Amino acid sequence: MTETGCPCGGGRTLDACCGPLVRDGVPAETAEQLMRSRYTAFVLNDADHLWRTWHPRTRPAVVEAGDVRWTELSVLEVTGGGVDDDSGVVEFEARFTGAGGPDALRERSTFERRGGRWVYVAASVDVGASG
């Protein structure tokens, strides 16, 4: 069992939080849970989870986790995306360190249920949101 904290900042261990979603494909119950698991997949460099949780209509041909070090996630607002919803929006800020040093990405992500599972659809992004 992994005893380290989950990268998503949910306050639980990786195994008790995003680990089952990322590693085992357990479906997210909410849009926020899926967003947190996708952030964790970026931290863990797990492109497979990103691929399978991206809506096929908007998914790029190649999905990569990137080459930055993700350091912190803050969820700013959640609209819809609950267990009984079919769509939702999650706004968050993710801090990272890249070639140019520390920075932040602020994103407002849209999620939909597809075949009973939450999937990431698209986002509006602001890189360098708070430097």
PDB file of C-alpha atoms in Angstrom:
ATOM      1  CA  MET A   1       0.000   0.000   0.000  1.00  0.00           C
ATOM      2  CA  THR A   2       1.279   3.465  -0.861  1.00  0.00           C
ATOM      3  CA  GLU A   3       1.418   5.583   2.286  1.00  0.00           C
ATOM      4  CA  THR A   4       2.415   8.880   0.657  1.00  0.00           C
ATOM      5  CA  GLY A   5      -0.161  11.627   0.229  1.00  0.00           C
ATOM      6  CA  CYS A   6      -2.063  11.802  -3.029  1.00  0.00           C
ATOM      7  CA  PRO A   7      -0.638  14.422  -5.397  1.00  0.00           C
ATOM      8  CA  CYS A   8      -4.138  15.897  -5.881  1.00  0.00           C
ATOM      9  CA  GLY A   9      -4.043  17.323  -2.360  1.00  0.00           C
ATOM     10  CA  GLY A  10      -7.165  15.479  -1.263  1.00  0.00           C
ATOM     11  CA  GLY A  11      -5.639  14.699   2.136  1.00  0.00           C
ATOM     12  CA  ARG A  12      -5.621  10.918   1.722  1.00  0.00           C
ATOM     13  CA  THR A  13      -3.013   8.427   0.585  1.00  0.00           C
ATOM     14  CA  LEU A  14      -2.612   7.780  -3.128  1.00  0.00           C
ATOM     15  CA  ASP A  15      -4.114   4.301  -2.672  1.00  0.00           C
ATOM     16  CA  ALA A  16      -7.171   5.713  -0.881  1.00  0.00           C
ATOM     17  CA  CYS A  17      -7.655   8.599  -3.317  1.00  0.00           C
ATOM     18  CA  CYS A  18      -6.657   8.778  -6.996  1.00  0.00           C
ATOM     19  CA  GLY A  19      -4.568   5.601  -7.199  1.00  0.00           C
ATOM     20  CA  PRO A  20      -7.436   3.215  -8.057  1.00  0.00           C
ATOM     21  CA  LEU A  21      -8.711   5.571 -10.772  1.00  0.00           C
ATOM     22  CA  VAL A  22      -5.293   6.105 -12.358  1.00  0.00           C
ATOM     23  CA  ARG A  23      -3.852   2.604 -12.022  1.00  0.00           C
ATOM     24  CA  ASP A  24      -6.938   0.378 -12.178  1.00  0.00           C
ATOM     25  CA  GLY A  25      -9.402   2.410 -14.251  1.00  0.00           C
ATOM     26  CA  VAL A  26     -11.967   2.689 -11.447  1.00  0.00           C
ATOM     27  CA  PRO A  27     -14.579   5.215 -12.697  1.00  0.00           C
ATOM     28  CA  ALA A  28     -14.738   8.632 -11.048  1.00  0.00           C
ATOM     29  CA  GLU A  29     -17.955   9.391  -9.186  1.00  0.00           C
ATOM     30  CA  THR A  30     -17.805  13.143  -9.876  1.00  0.00           C
ATOM     31  CA  ALA A  31     -16.224  15.528 -12.365  1.00  0.00           C
ATOM     32  CA  GLU A  32     -13.974  16.918  -9.616  1.00  0.00           C
ATOM     33  CA  GLN A  33     -12.762  13.430  -8.726  1.00  0.00           C
ATOM     34  CA  LEU A  34     -11.909  12.816 -12.384  1.00  0.00           C
ATOM     35  CA  MET A  35     -10.099  16.158 -12.641  1.00  0.00           C
ATOM     36  CA  ARG A  36      -8.068  15.354  -9.521  1.00  0.00           C
ATOM     37  CA  SER A  37      -7.178  11.912 -10.914  1.00  0.00           C
ATOM     38  CA  ARG A  38      -6.092  13.495 -14.205  1.00  0.00           C
ATOM     39  CA  TYR A  39      -3.841  15.912 -12.314  1.00  0.00           C
ATOM     40  CA  THR A  40      -2.392  12.932 -10.441  1.00  0.00           C
ATOM     41  CA  ALA A  41      -1.809  11.174 -13.781  1.00  0.00           C
ATOM     42  CA  PHE A  42       0.180  14.209 -14.952  1.00  0.00           C
ATOM     43  CA  VAL A  43       2.251  14.073 -11.741  1.00  0.00           C
ATOM     44  CA  LEU A  44       2.848  10.320 -12.201  1.00  0.00           C
ATOM     45  CA  ASN A  45       3.439  10.687 -15.968  1.00  0.00           C
ATOM     46  CA  ASP A  46       0.606   8.239 -16.696  1.00  0.00           C
ATOM     47  CA  ALA A  47      -0.569   9.020 -20.236  1.00  0.00           C
ATOM     48  CA  ASP A  48      -2.816   5.910 -20.310  1.00  0.00           C
ATOM     49  CA  HIS A  49      -5.178   7.368 -17.699  1.00  0.00           C
ATOM     50  CA  LEU A  50      -5.260  10.685 -19.561  1.00  0.00           C
ATOM     51  CA  TRP A  51      -6.097   8.857 -22.805  1.00  0.00           C
ATOM     52  CA  ARG A  52      -8.943   6.748 -21.420  1.00  0.00           C
ATOM     53  CA  THR A  53     -10.537   9.681 -19.558  1.00  0.00           C
ATOM     54  CA  TRP A  54     -10.453  12.113 -22.519  1.00  0.00           C
ATOM     55  CA  HIS A  55     -13.576  12.405 -24.658  1.00  0.00           C
ATOM     56  CA  PRO A  56     -12.827  10.802 -28.073  1.00  0.00           C
ATOM     57  CA  ARG A  57     -14.360  13.802 -29.842  1.00  0.00           C
ATOM     58  CA  THR A  58     -11.713  16.177 -28.425  1.00  0.00           C
ATOM     59  CA  ARG A  59      -8.811  13.846 -27.613  1.00  0.00           C
ATOM     60  CA  PRO A  60      -5.596  14.449 -29.586  1.00  0.00           C
ATOM     61  CA  ALA A  61      -4.026  11.609 -31.581  1.00  0.00           C
ATOM     62  CA  VAL A  62      -1.180  11.375 -29.062  1.00  0.00           C
ATOM     63  CA  VAL A  63      -1.651  12.063 -25.356  1.00  0.00           C
ATOM     64  CA  GLU A  64       1.445  12.937 -23.350  1.00  0.00           C
ATOM     65  CA  ALA A  65       1.819  13.830 -19.694  1.00  0.00           C
ATOM     66  CA  GLY A  66       4.385  16.563 -20.437  1.00  0.00           C
ATOM     67  CA  ASP A  67       7.825  17.421 -19.223  1.00  0.00           C
ATOM     68  CA  VAL A  68       7.203  19.679 -16.228  1.00  0.00           C
ATOM     69  CA  ARG A  69       7.166  18.849 -12.520  1.00  0.00           C
ATOM     70  CA  TRP A  70       3.684  19.411 -11.107  1.00  0.00           C
ATOM     71  CA  THR A  71       3.878  20.681  -7.522  1.00  0.00           C
ATOM     72  CA  GLU A  72       0.433  21.711  -6.237  1.00  0.00           C
ATOM     73  CA  LEU A  73      -3.249  21.649  -7.132  1.00  0.00           C
ATOM     74  CA  SER A  74      -5.924  24.055  -5.905  1.00  0.00           C
ATOM     75  CA  VAL A  75      -9.566  23.545  -6.868  1.00  0.00           C
ATOM     76  CA  LEU A  76     -11.143  26.993  -7.200  1.00  0.00           C
ATOM     77  CA  GLU A  77     -14.733  26.292  -8.256  1.00  0.00           C
ATOM     78  CA  VAL A  78     -16.944  23.321  -9.110  1.00  0.00           C
ATOM     79  CA  THR A  79     -20.205  23.741 -11.042  1.00  0.00           C
ATOM     80  CA  GLY A  80     -22.339  20.626 -11.491  1.00  0.00           C
ATOM     81  CA  GLY A  81     -20.475  17.393 -12.064  1.00  0.00           C
ATOM     82  CA  GLY A  82     -22.055  15.566  -9.142  1.00  0.00           C
ATOM     83  CA  VAL A  83     -23.078  11.942  -8.920  1.00  0.00           C
ATOM     84  CA  ASP A  84     -26.480  12.708 -10.486  1.00  0.00           C
ATOM     85  CA  ASP A  85     -25.280  15.183 -13.149  1.00  0.00           C
ATOM     86  CA  ASP A  86     -24.417  14.627 -16.806  1.00  0.00           C
ATOM     87  CA  SER A  87     -21.981  17.545 -17.114  1.00  0.00           C
ATOM     88  CA  GLY A  88     -19.813  19.712 -14.943  1.00  0.00           C
ATOM     89  CA  VAL A  89     -17.127  22.356 -14.885  1.00  0.00           C
ATOM     90  CA  VAL A  90     -14.099  22.409 -12.589  1.00  0.00           C
ATOM     91  CA  GLU A  91     -11.849  25.450 -12.331  1.00  0.00           C
ATOM     92  CA  PHE A  92      -8.441  24.872 -10.813  1.00  0.00           C
ATOM     93  CA  GLU A  93      -4.909  26.169 -10.580  1.00  0.00           C
ATOM     94  CA  ALA A  94      -1.979  23.789 -10.950  1.00  0.00           C
ATOM     95  CA  ARG A  95       1.506  24.929  -9.992  1.00  0.00           C
ATOM     96  CA  PHE A  96       4.495  23.488 -11.798  1.00  0.00           C
ATOM     97  CA  THR A  97       8.183  23.925 -12.401  1.00  0.00           C
ATOM     98  CA  GLY A  98       9.347  23.868 -15.997  1.00  0.00           C
ATOM     99  CA  ALA A  99      12.400  24.942 -17.950  1.00  0.00           C
ATOM    100  CA  GLY A 100      11.594  28.584 -17.185  1.00  0.00           C
ATOM    101  CA  GLY A 101      11.179  27.983 -13.443  1.00  0.00           C
ATOM    102  CA  PRO A 102       8.060  27.941 -11.273  1.00  0.00           C
ATOM    103  CA  ASP A 103       4.756  28.901 -12.878  1.00  0.00           C
ATOM    104  CA  ALA A 104       1.027  28.166 -12.704  1.00  0.00           C
ATOM    105  CA  LEU A 105      -1.686  27.033 -15.057  1.00  0.00           C
ATOM    106  CA  ARG A 106      -5.260  28.064 -14.414  1.00  0.00           C
ATOM    107  CA  GLU A 107      -7.862  26.007 -16.214  1.00  0.00           C
ATOM    108  CA  ARG A 108     -11.635  25.812 -16.432  1.00  0.00           C
ATOM    109  CA  SER A 109     -12.319  22.235 -17.554  1.00  0.00           C
ATOM    110  CA  THR A 110     -15.567  20.845 -18.925  1.00  0.00           C
ATOM    111  CA  PHE A 111     -16.576  17.249 -18.209  1.00  0.00           C
ATOM    112  CA  GLU A 112     -19.416  15.036 -19.477  1.00  0.00           C
ATOM    113  CA  ARG A 113     -20.742  11.596 -18.716  1.00  0.00           C
ATOM    114  CA  ARG A 114     -20.220   9.227 -21.613  1.00  0.00           C
ATOM    115  CA  GLY A 115     -21.418   5.647 -21.292  1.00  0.00           C
ATOM    116  CA  GLY A 116     -21.927   6.240 -17.564  1.00  0.00           C
ATOM    117  CA  ARG A 117     -18.329   7.446 -17.028  1.00  0.00           C
ATOM    118  CA  TRP A 118     -16.999  10.945 -16.549  1.00  0.00           C
ATOM    119  CA  VAL A 119     -14.678  12.151 -19.325  1.00  0.00           C
ATOM    120  CA  TYR A 120     -12.706  15.337 -19.856  1.00  0.00           C
ATOM    121  CA  VAL A 121     -14.010  17.330 -22.841  1.00  0.00           C
ATOM    122  CA  ALA A 122     -12.149  20.624 -23.133  1.00  0.00           C
ATOM    123  CA  ALA A 123     -10.783  23.603 -21.240  1.00  0.00           C
ATOM    124  CA  SER A 124     -10.019  27.251 -21.347  1.00  0.00           C
ATOM    125  CA  VAL A 125      -6.462  27.729 -20.114  1.00  0.00           C
ATOM    126  CA  ASP A 126      -4.401  30.582 -18.701  1.00  0.00           C
ATOM    127  CA  VAL A 127      -0.710  29.725 -18.300  1.00  0.00           C
ATOM    128  CA  GLY A 128       1.136  31.988 -15.932  1.00  0.00           C
ATOM    129  CA  ALA A 129      -2.080  32.735 -14.077  1.00  0.00           C
ATOM    130  CA  SER A 130      -0.348  33.737 -10.874  1.00  0.00           C
ATOM    131  CA  GLY A 131       3.314  33.255 -11.735  1.00  0.00           C
TER     132      GLY A 131
END
